[in-house]
GROMACS .gro file of C-alpha atoms in nm:
model
  432
    1MET     CA    1   0.000   0.000   0.001
    2SER     CA    2   0.128   0.346  -0.087
    3LEU     CA    3   0.249   0.565   0.197
    4THR     CA    4   0.061   0.863   0.060
    5GLY     CA    5  -0.314   0.905   0.022
    6LYS     CA    6  -0.615   0.884   0.250
    7PRO     CA    7  -0.653   0.502   0.257
    8VAL     CA    8  -0.328   0.447   0.449
    9LEU     CA    9  -0.407   0.745   0.672
   10TRP     CA   10  -0.746   0.606   0.771
   11LEU     CA   11  -0.608   0.253   0.808
   12THR     CA   12  -0.335   0.361   1.050
   13ALA     CA   13  -0.588   0.574   1.238
   14VAL     CA   14  -0.817   0.274   1.284
   15LEU     CA   15  -0.528   0.053   1.397
   16ALA     CA   16  -0.415   0.319   1.645
   17LEU     CA   17  -0.767   0.330   1.793
   18LEU     CA   18  -0.818  -0.045   1.800
   19SER     CA   19  -0.484  -0.142   1.954
   20PRO     CA   20  -0.572  -0.016   2.306
   21LEU     CA   21  -0.905  -0.198   2.288
   22VAL     CA   22  -0.726  -0.517   2.185
   23ALA     CA   23  -0.487  -0.474   2.480
   24VAL     CA   24  -0.781  -0.437   2.724
   25VAL     CA   25  -0.963  -0.742   2.585
   26LEU     CA   26  -0.654  -0.966   2.588
   27TRP     CA   27  -0.493  -0.837   2.907
   28ASP     CA   28  -0.634  -1.105   3.140
   29ARG     CA   29  -0.616  -1.374   2.872
   30VAL     CA   30  -0.238  -1.379   2.857
   31ARG     CA   31  -0.136  -1.726   2.983
   32GLY     CA   32   0.186  -1.879   3.112
   33SER     CA   33   0.421  -1.810   3.400
   34LYS     CA   34   0.440  -1.474   3.572
   35TRP     CA   35   0.726  -1.355   3.350
   36GLN     CA   36   0.554  -1.482   3.037
   37GLN     CA   37   0.247  -1.281   3.134
   38VAL     CA   38   0.462  -0.971   3.190
   39VAL     CA   39   0.629  -1.013   2.852
   40GLY     CA   40   0.298  -1.075   2.680
   41ARG     CA   41   0.135  -0.766   2.830
   42LEU     CA   42   0.439  -0.554   2.745
   43ALA     CA   43   0.403  -0.678   2.387
   44LEU     CA   44   0.040  -0.562   2.385
   45LEU     CA   45   0.147  -0.219   2.510
   46GLY     CA   46   0.428  -0.207   2.253
   47LEU     CA   47   0.183  -0.290   1.977
   48GLY     CA   48  -0.033   0.003   2.078
   49GLU     CA   49   0.262   0.240   2.099
   50THR     CA   50   0.385   0.129   1.757
   51ALA     CA   51   0.043   0.176   1.599
   52ALA     CA   52   0.018   0.526   1.747
   53LEU     CA   53   0.365   0.623   1.624
   54VAL     CA   54   0.297   0.493   1.273
   55PHE     CA   55  -0.027   0.689   1.259
   56ALA     CA   56   0.148   1.004   1.383
   57PHE     CA   57   0.415   0.973   1.114
   58VAL     CA   58   0.165   0.903   0.836
   59ALA     CA   59  -0.055   1.196   0.949
   60LEU     CA   60   0.239   1.436   0.959
   61ASN     CA   61   0.359   1.313   0.621
   62ASP     CA   62   0.009   1.359   0.480
   63TYR     CA   63   0.017   1.717   0.610
   64ALA     CA   64   0.368   1.817   0.502
   65GLY     CA   65   0.462   1.569   0.225
   66PHE     CA   66   0.811   1.465   0.332
   67VAL     CA   67   0.829   1.128   0.155
   68ASP     CA   68   0.610   0.928  -0.082
   69SER     CA   69   0.725   0.569  -0.027
   70TRP     CA   70   0.803   0.336   0.262
   71SER     CA   71   1.165   0.309   0.145
   72GLN     CA   72   1.197   0.688   0.157
   73ALA     CA   73   1.041   0.685   0.504
   74TYR     CA   74   1.309   0.439   0.615
   75HIS     CA   75   1.587   0.666   0.482
   76PHE     CA   76   1.415   0.970   0.635
   77VAL     CA   77   1.409   0.817   0.983
   78THR     CA   78   1.751   0.652   0.972
   79GLY     CA   79   1.903   0.967   0.821
   80ALA     CA   80   1.760   1.180   1.098
   81PHE     CA   81   1.889   0.954   1.377
   82GLY     CA   82   2.218   0.890   1.201
   83HIS     CA   83   2.331   1.252   1.197
   84GLU     CA   84   2.301   1.370   1.553
   85LYS     CA   85   2.673   1.434   1.609
   86ILE     CA   86   2.755   1.797   1.681
   87SER     CA   87   3.112   1.915   1.664
   88ALA     CA   88   3.267   2.044   1.985
   89SER     CA   89   3.312   2.389   1.836
   90ASP     CA   90   2.942   2.412   1.759
   91SER     CA   91   2.762   2.293   2.065
   92ALA     CA   92   2.770   2.186   2.422
   93THR     CA   93   2.507   1.946   2.552
   94SER     CA   94   2.164   1.995   2.400
   95ASP     CA   95   1.827   1.827   2.376
   96GLN     CA   96   1.787   1.728   2.012
   97PRO     CA   97   1.436   1.767   1.860
   98ASP     CA   98   1.249   1.471   1.723
   99PRO     CA   99   1.303   1.420   1.347
  100ALA     CA  100   0.933   1.431   1.266
  101VAL     CA  101   0.806   1.775   1.169
  102SER     CA  102   0.522   1.902   1.384
  103ALA     CA  103   0.199   2.022   1.232
  104ASN     CA  104   0.192   2.291   1.498
  105PRO     CA  105   0.447   2.564   1.413
  106SER     CA  106   0.424   2.726   1.755
  107ALA     CA  107   0.549   2.405   1.915
  108TYR     CA  108   0.884   2.455   1.745
  109ALA     CA  109   0.930   2.798   1.901
  110ASP     CA  110   0.988   2.617   2.232
  111ARG     CA  111   1.203   2.342   2.079
  112ASP     CA  112   1.429   2.553   1.862
  113PHE     CA  113   1.759   2.723   1.956
  114ARG     CA  114   1.838   2.461   2.215
  115LEU     CA  115   2.201   2.406   2.119
  116GLY     CA  116   2.436   2.491   2.402
  117SER     CA  117   2.538   2.858   2.402
  118GLN     CA  118   2.717   3.105   2.625
  119GLN     CA  119   2.821   3.469   2.639
  120ALA     CA  120   3.156   3.583   2.500
  121PRO     CA  121   3.326   3.920   2.442
  122ALA     CA  122   3.312   4.035   2.079
  123PRO     CA  123   3.595   4.221   1.901
  124ASP     CA  124   3.402   4.549   1.924
  125GLY     CA  125   3.356   4.521   2.302
  126ARG     CA  126   2.995   4.401   2.293
  127ILE     CA  127   2.886   4.072   2.443
  128TRP     CA  128   2.770   3.807   2.198
  129ARG     CA  129   2.587   3.484   2.269
  130ILE     CA  130   2.773   3.209   2.082
  131LEU     CA  131   2.754   2.834   2.026
  132GLY     CA  132   3.025   2.624   2.183
  133ASP     CA  133   3.312   2.731   2.404
  134THR     CA  134   3.581   2.834   2.154
  135PRO     CA  135   3.765   3.133   2.307
  136PRO     CA  136   3.768   3.461   2.108
  137ASP     CA  137   4.141   3.437   2.035
  138LYS     CA  138   4.073   3.119   1.834
  139TRP     CA  139   3.798   3.270   1.619
  140VAL     CA  140   4.058   3.381   1.365
  141ASP     CA  141   4.111   3.006   1.299
  142THR     CA  142   3.761   2.861   1.340
  143GLY     CA  143   3.517   3.149   1.312
  144VAL     CA  144   3.221   3.154   1.549
  145THR     CA  145   2.845   3.106   1.541
  146ALA     CA  146   2.647   3.376   1.720
  147VAL     CA  147   2.281   3.379   1.821
  148ASN     CA  148   2.081   3.698   1.772
  149THR     CA  149   1.743   3.840   1.684
  150PHE     CA  150   1.690   4.108   1.419
  151THR     CA  151   1.376   4.316   1.384
  152SER     CA  152   1.247   4.539   1.109
  153GLY     CA  153   0.902   4.692   1.156
  154PRO     CA  154   0.655   4.426   1.264
  155LEU     CA  155   0.875   4.135   1.149
  156SER     CA  156   1.141   3.968   1.358
  157GLN     CA  157   1.378   3.677   1.308
  158LYS     CA  158   1.593   3.486   1.553
  159LEU     CA  159   1.882   3.313   1.381
  160TYR     CA  160   2.230   3.166   1.403
  161ILE     CA  161   2.500   3.376   1.233
  162TYR     CA  162   2.827   3.212   1.138
  163LEU     CA  163   3.118   3.455   1.104
  164PRO     CA  164   3.416   3.294   0.924
  165PRO     CA  165   3.781   3.325   1.035
  166GLN     CA  166   3.840   3.595   0.772
  167TYR     CA  167   3.608   3.830   0.962
  168PHE     CA  168   3.841   3.839   1.262
  169GLY     CA  169   4.193   3.962   1.330
  170PRO     CA  170   4.363   4.295   1.257
  171ASN     CA  171   4.300   4.252   0.884
  172GLY     CA  172   3.947   4.120   0.922
  173ARG     CA  173   3.743   4.145   0.604
  174LYS     CA  174   3.422   4.345   0.596
  175ASP     CA  175   3.339   4.279   0.229
  176LEU     CA  176   3.213   3.925   0.294
  177PRO     CA  177   2.906   3.799   0.105
  178ILE     CA  178   2.604   3.679   0.301
  179LEU     CA  179   2.447   3.337   0.259
  180GLU     CA  180   2.086   3.308   0.373
  181ALA     CA  181   2.015   2.944   0.463
  182PHE     CA  182   1.657   2.829   0.528
  183THR     CA  183   1.507   2.521   0.688
  184SER     CA  184   1.171   2.390   0.580
  185PHE     CA  185   0.862   2.540   0.742
  186PRO     CA  186   0.845   2.499   1.035
  187GLY     CA  187   1.166   2.297   1.075
  188PRO     CA  188   1.391   2.400   1.366
  189THR     CA  189   1.690   2.622   1.290
  190ASP     CA  190   1.898   2.381   1.500
  191TYR     CA  191   1.880   2.130   1.216
  192LEU     CA  192   2.107   2.344   0.997
  193VAL     CA  193   2.380   2.306   1.259
  194SER     CA  194   2.313   1.966   1.413
  195LYS     CA  195   2.182   1.760   1.121
  196VAL     CA  196   2.314   1.900   0.793
  197HIS     CA  197   2.629   2.046   0.957
  198LEU     CA  198   2.626   2.365   0.753
  199VAL     CA  199   2.892   2.542   0.961
  200ASP     CA  200   3.129   2.246   0.931
  201ALA     CA  201   3.083   2.240   0.553
  202VAL     CA  202   3.150   2.612   0.517
  203LEU     CA  203   3.466   2.607   0.728
  204ALA     CA  204   3.606   2.299   0.554
  205GLY     CA  205   3.530   2.450   0.214
  206ILE     CA  206   3.696   2.780   0.299
  207LYS     CA  207   4.011   2.599   0.408
  208SER     CA  208   4.019   2.391   0.087
  209GLY     CA  209   3.960   2.690  -0.139
  210GLU     CA  210   3.628   2.547  -0.265
  211ILE     CA  211   3.399   2.791  -0.079
  212THR     CA  212   3.440   3.166  -0.056
  213PRO     CA  213   3.458   3.313   0.295
  214MET     CA  214   3.102   3.410   0.383
  215VAL     CA  215   2.872   3.513   0.665
  216VAL     CA  216   2.596   3.254   0.701
  217LEU     CA  217   2.248   3.339   0.830
  218MET     CA  218   2.070   3.021   0.944
  219MET     CA  219   1.696   3.049   1.002
  220ARG     CA  220   1.344   2.920   0.960
  221PRO     CA  221   1.126   3.100   0.701
  222ASP     CA  222   0.889   3.217   0.975
  223ALA     CA  223   0.945   3.589   1.028
  224ALA     CA  224   0.567   3.630   1.022
  225GLY     CA  225   0.525   3.388   1.312
  226PRO     CA  226   0.295   3.084   1.289
  227VAL     CA  227   0.147   3.195   0.956
  228ASN     CA  228   0.337   3.043   0.664
  229THR     CA  229   0.371   3.329   0.417
  230ALA     CA  230   0.628   3.131   0.216
  231CYS     CA  231   0.858   3.434   0.199
  232THR     CA  232   0.590   3.646   0.034
  233ASP     CA  233   0.505   4.016   0.039
  234VAL     CA  234   0.142   3.960   0.131
  235PRO     CA  235  -0.094   4.235   0.007
  236ASN     CA  236  -0.203   4.436   0.314
  237GLY     CA  237  -0.005   4.188   0.524
  238PRO     CA  238   0.348   4.088   0.628
  239GLN     CA  239   0.614   4.194   0.375
  240THR     CA  240   0.818   3.881   0.434
  241LEU     CA  241   1.000   3.868   0.100
  242SER     CA  242   1.126   4.223   0.142
  243PHE     CA  243   1.230   4.139   0.497
  244TYR     CA  244   1.453   3.852   0.383
  245SER     CA  245   1.588   4.016   0.068
  246LYS     CA  246   1.635   4.373   0.198
  247ALA     CA  247   1.572   4.444   0.565
  248LEU     CA  248   1.741   4.144   0.728
  249PRO     CA  249   2.071   4.157   0.533
  250THR     CA  250   2.082   4.535   0.589
  251GLU     CA  251   2.036   4.492   0.964
  252VAL     CA  252   2.296   4.213   0.982
  253ARG     CA  253   2.553   4.413   0.784
  254HIS     CA  254   2.498   4.716   1.006
  255TYR     CA  255   2.529   4.513   1.326
  256PHE     CA  256   2.852   4.340   1.223
  257GLY     CA  257   2.999   4.633   1.030
  258LEU     CA  258   2.989   4.459   0.692
  259ASN     CA  259   3.001   4.632   0.356
  260THR     CA  260   2.740   4.572   0.086
  261ALA     CA  261   2.820   4.269  -0.131
  262PRO     CA  262   2.624   4.023  -0.348
  263GLY     CA  263   2.462   3.741  -0.154
  264MET     CA  264   2.345   3.383  -0.200
  265THR     CA  265   2.057   3.171  -0.076
  266VAL     CA  266   2.011   2.801  -0.003
  267GLY     CA  267   1.734   2.599   0.154
  268TYR     CA  268   1.574   2.258   0.171
  269SER     CA  269   1.211   2.164   0.110
  270GLY     CA  270   0.994   2.473   0.174
  271GLY     CA  271   1.311   2.668   0.253
  272GLY     CA  272   1.438   2.583  -0.096
  273TYR     CA  273   1.133   2.755  -0.242
  274CYS     CA  274   1.217   3.066  -0.039
  275ALA     CA  275   1.581   3.056  -0.146
  276ALA     CA  276   1.491   3.034  -0.514
  277LYS     CA  277   1.224   3.305  -0.492
  278ILE     CA  278   1.459   3.554  -0.327
  279SER     CA  279   1.713   3.511  -0.606
  280LEU     CA  280   1.453   3.520  -0.885
  281THR     CA  281   1.294   3.839  -0.752
  282ASP     CA  282   1.613   4.016  -0.638
  283PRO     CA  283   1.899   3.895  -0.862
  284ALA     CA  284   2.104   4.212  -0.809
  285ASP     CA  285   2.152   4.139  -0.439
  286PHE     CA  286   2.121   3.758  -0.459
  287PRO     CA  287   2.258   3.641  -0.796
  288ALA     CA  288   2.265   3.271  -0.702
  289ALA     CA  289   2.046   3.020  -0.519
  290ALA     CA  290   2.049   2.646  -0.446
  291GLU     CA  291   1.719   2.465  -0.395
  292MET     CA  292   1.750   2.129  -0.218
  293ALA     CA  293   1.446   1.909  -0.283
  294GLY     CA  294   1.235   2.222  -0.301
  295THR     CA  295   0.913   2.315  -0.475
  296PHE     CA  296   0.822   2.582  -0.729
  297HIS     CA  297   0.469   2.648  -0.607
  298PRO     CA  298   0.360   2.835  -0.294
  299PRO     CA  299   0.195   2.603  -0.040
  300THR     CA  300  -0.182   2.597  -0.017
  301ASP     CA  301  -0.223   2.404   0.308
  302ALA     CA  302  -0.381   2.533   0.627
  303SER     CA  303  -0.053   2.682   0.754
  304THR     CA  304  -0.082   2.966   0.498
  305GLN     CA  305  -0.425   3.070   0.633
  306GLY     CA  306  -0.551   3.156   0.285
  307THR     CA  307  -0.253   3.370   0.181
  308PHE     CA  308  -0.259   3.228  -0.172
  309ASN     CA  309  -0.634   3.199  -0.224
  310ASP     CA  310  -0.616   3.502  -0.454
  311PRO     CA  311  -0.514   3.371  -0.801
  312THR     CA  312  -0.310   3.682  -0.875
  313VAL     CA  313  -0.110   3.648  -0.554
  314ARG     CA  314  -0.068   3.277  -0.614
  315ASN     CA  315   0.059   3.328  -0.970
  316GLN     CA  316   0.299   3.606  -0.875
  317ASN     CA  317   0.453   3.374  -0.616
  318ASP     CA  318   0.450   3.064  -0.832
  319LEU     CA  319   0.807   3.027  -0.957
  320GLY     CA  320   0.702   2.816  -1.255
  321TRP     CA  321   0.446   3.081  -1.356
  322ARG     CA  322   0.712   3.352  -1.324
  323LEU     CA  323   0.955   3.156  -1.543
  324GLN     CA  324   0.690   3.124  -1.812
  325ASN     CA  325   0.526   3.465  -1.793
  326GLN     CA  326   0.788   3.718  -1.682
  327PRO     CA  327   1.133   3.816  -1.814
  328LEU     CA  328   1.393   3.582  -1.672
  329PRO     CA  329   1.636   3.740  -1.424
  330ASN     CA  330   2.013   3.738  -1.454
  331ALA     CA  331   2.046   3.474  -1.182
  332SER     CA  332   2.186   3.123  -1.137
  333LEU     CA  333   1.981   2.840  -0.986
  334LEU     CA  334   2.103   2.498  -0.872
  335LEU     CA  335   1.825   2.240  -0.855
  336THR     CA  336   1.897   1.927  -0.651
  337SER     CA  337   1.683   1.617  -0.622
  338GLY     CA  338   1.704   1.243  -0.563
  339ARG     CA  339   1.668   1.013  -0.862
  340ASP     CA  340   1.402   0.801  -0.691
  341ASP     CA  341   1.213   1.099  -0.545
  342ASN     CA  342   0.891   1.093  -0.748
  343ARG     CA  343   0.676   1.325  -0.540
  344THR     CA  344   0.435   1.535  -0.747
  345SER     CA  345   0.532   1.864  -0.582
  346MET     CA  346   0.912   1.861  -0.560
  347GLY     CA  347   1.052   1.533  -0.693
  348HIS     CA  348   1.317   1.461  -0.956
  349PRO     CA  349   1.090   1.446  -1.265
  350VAL     CA  350   0.946   1.783  -1.167
  351ALA     CA  351   1.293   1.937  -1.124
  352GLU     CA  352   1.386   1.811  -1.471
  353GLN     CA  353   1.077   1.969  -1.624
  354TRP     CA  354   1.124   2.303  -1.455
  355ALA     CA  355   1.493   2.316  -1.552
  356LYS     CA  356   1.379   2.321  -1.914
  357LEU     CA  357   1.211   2.657  -1.857
  358ILE     CA  358   1.538   2.831  -1.775
  359HIS     CA  359   1.731   3.006  -2.052
  360SER     CA  360   1.954   3.310  -2.099
  361PRO     CA  361   2.013   3.541  -1.918
  362MET     CA  362   1.929   3.295  -1.639
  363THR     CA  363   2.148   2.987  -1.589
  364SER     CA  364   2.090   2.662  -1.405
  365GLU     CA  365   2.229   2.319  -1.329
  366GLN     CA  366   2.082   2.007  -1.175
  367LEU     CA  367   2.253   1.799  -0.910
  368VAL     CA  368   2.092   1.455  -0.913
  369LEU     CA  369   2.160   1.223  -0.618
  370ASP     CA  370   2.126   0.848  -0.665
  371GLY     CA  371   1.852   0.727  -0.433
  372ASN     CA  372   1.646   0.955  -0.213
  373GLY     CA  373   1.727   1.326  -0.202
  374HIS     CA  374   1.486   1.443   0.067
  375ASP     CA  375   1.646   1.359   0.400
  376PHE     CA  376   1.915   1.509   0.621
  377ALA     CA  377   2.178   1.261   0.505
  378ALA     CA  378   2.125   1.372   0.144
  379PHE     CA  379   2.128   1.742   0.238
  380GLU     CA  380   2.453   1.703   0.430
  381ARG     CA  381   2.617   1.503   0.150
  382GLN     CA  382   2.545   1.763  -0.116
  383LEU     CA  383   2.615   2.080   0.084
  384PRO     CA  384   2.989   2.109   0.002
  385TYR     CA  385   2.910   2.105  -0.369
  386ASP     CA  386   2.608   2.334  -0.334
  387LEU     CA  387   2.806   2.596  -0.142
  388SER     CA  388   3.100   2.574  -0.379
  389TRP     CA  389   2.866   2.611  -0.677
  390LEU     CA  390   2.708   2.921  -0.519
  391SER     CA  391   3.050   3.064  -0.444
  392SER     CA  392   3.160   3.018  -0.805
  393ARG     CA  393   2.863   3.230  -0.923
  394LEU     CA  394   2.969   3.538  -0.726
  395PRO     CA  395   3.131   3.823  -0.922
  396GLY     CA  396   3.510   3.787  -0.927
  397SER     CA  397   3.502   3.441  -0.765
  398THR     CA  398   3.835   3.254  -0.755
  399VAL     CA  399   3.721   2.931  -0.586
  400HIS     CA  400   3.771   2.595  -0.752
  401LEU     CA  401   3.453   2.390  -0.771
  402ALA     CA  402   3.415   2.110  -0.517
  403PRO     CA  403   3.389   1.753  -0.648
  404VAL     CA  404   3.044   1.626  -0.734
  405PRO     CA  405   2.919   1.414  -0.443
  406ALA     CA  406   2.967   1.039  -0.474
  407GLU     CA  407   2.682   0.857  -0.648
  408SER     CA  408   2.558   1.183  -0.799
  409SER     CA  409   2.560   1.353  -1.137
  410VAL     CA  410   2.533   1.708  -1.266
  411LEU     CA  411   2.303   1.795  -1.555
  412PRO     CA  412   2.314   2.130  -1.736
  413GLY     CA  413   1.999   2.336  -1.771
  414SER     CA  414   1.823   2.364  -2.109
  415ASN     CA  415   1.526   2.516  -2.287
  416GLY     CA  416   1.203   2.330  -2.340
  417PRO     CA  417   0.822   2.332  -2.321
  418ALA     CA  418   0.627   2.433  -2.014
  419PRO     CA  419   0.580   2.143  -1.768
  420SER     CA  420   0.238   2.022  -1.672
  421ALA     CA  421   0.311   1.778  -1.386
  422LEU     CA  422   0.222   2.026  -1.115
  423GLU     CA  423  -0.072   2.209  -1.270
  424GLU     CA  424  -0.336   2.015  -1.077
  425ASN     CA  425  -0.140   2.042  -0.753
  426ARG     CA  426  -0.086   2.415  -0.804
  427ARG     CA  427  -0.457   2.485  -0.835
  428ARG     CA  428  -0.540   2.319  -0.504
  429VAL     CA  429  -0.638   2.589  -0.256
  430VAL     CA  430  -0.739   2.545   0.106
  431PRO     CA  431  -1.002   2.801   0.212
  432ALA     CA  432  -0.902   3.053   0.476
   0.00000   0.00000   0.00000
């Protein structure tokens, strides 16, 4: 039976409801010695717990669309639990969030930013809150990840900011580009550090000459709070796109004394959509973006609270519609997907179709991973190449491109007819 669709959802719901009743009915019928009875009753309880957990996973997957097969679910779970290690320079002890994504965005507000942090004196005399315990005199070798909140008008964003070694010391650079890195909505910001190891990838790439020194902003795309605006300037509402493309980088540069420089964006799943949209709508400030297992359509689930019910708003924020109906920007887009990811909203066949829409002056490439491309293991594996590719698109870049990840291939972009795979999905709208 397919993992997606209502039949499996209702079946797991029924099993989750029946399992406690089965335990009650069979509780006194367990025979054997005392220990055999204990084991038998524990098995009944375990059956109920398992049924409840399976239903919870299927329900969350039905809501957010993480995977579309049982094999992908296996890689999703094992990938999440297999990448818990946090480097000593990044974290002290912390309570890691569960790998399943909650349908309640506000729940993540209490579970995010739980990596160990402490206060430390900054070069300008201020006190920063940083991850780990690396002393300031070592930052010129390792860089440092700070924790801060930036506000512009009614919008506010708490984020991790990685400052590379080149920022520090007597000859510290202030012309560093900014990389905006997004989780999915409402995935915890901690995941960018603890699961995909973004900071580790940046530092290693800088040392190898494959990644340009950069300031990295790590965040959830949730400046508007629990409402998922999908990085959109909502008419008569939150101007989230302008916040991420203009206000936030301006505030960060002012706070850290950075000069204006072209930026980059990267994100996975819903964060990939935000990353691509920022570059497509503001190519002068963000000439390059990498979309990891992302989508081209704005979401229409309940989390958006009707933001995209208006067809005009939906079209203007539909990246496929923009590629077909508006002049293409002078931007570069890296599309990454897994070869066996066949989801109808952001899978590999869809990425191939949308790549055919891109032509001059816009450029694109596809990074295709063998197997599944929508889990933390896949995101971590491709990050060195993604970041090197972004770095190579900056004006005057001198980096040498990182090797293509093992068991992966790179496909150039091309012209072609408009895709139709997502048309039905794009028209689905949830009432406010």
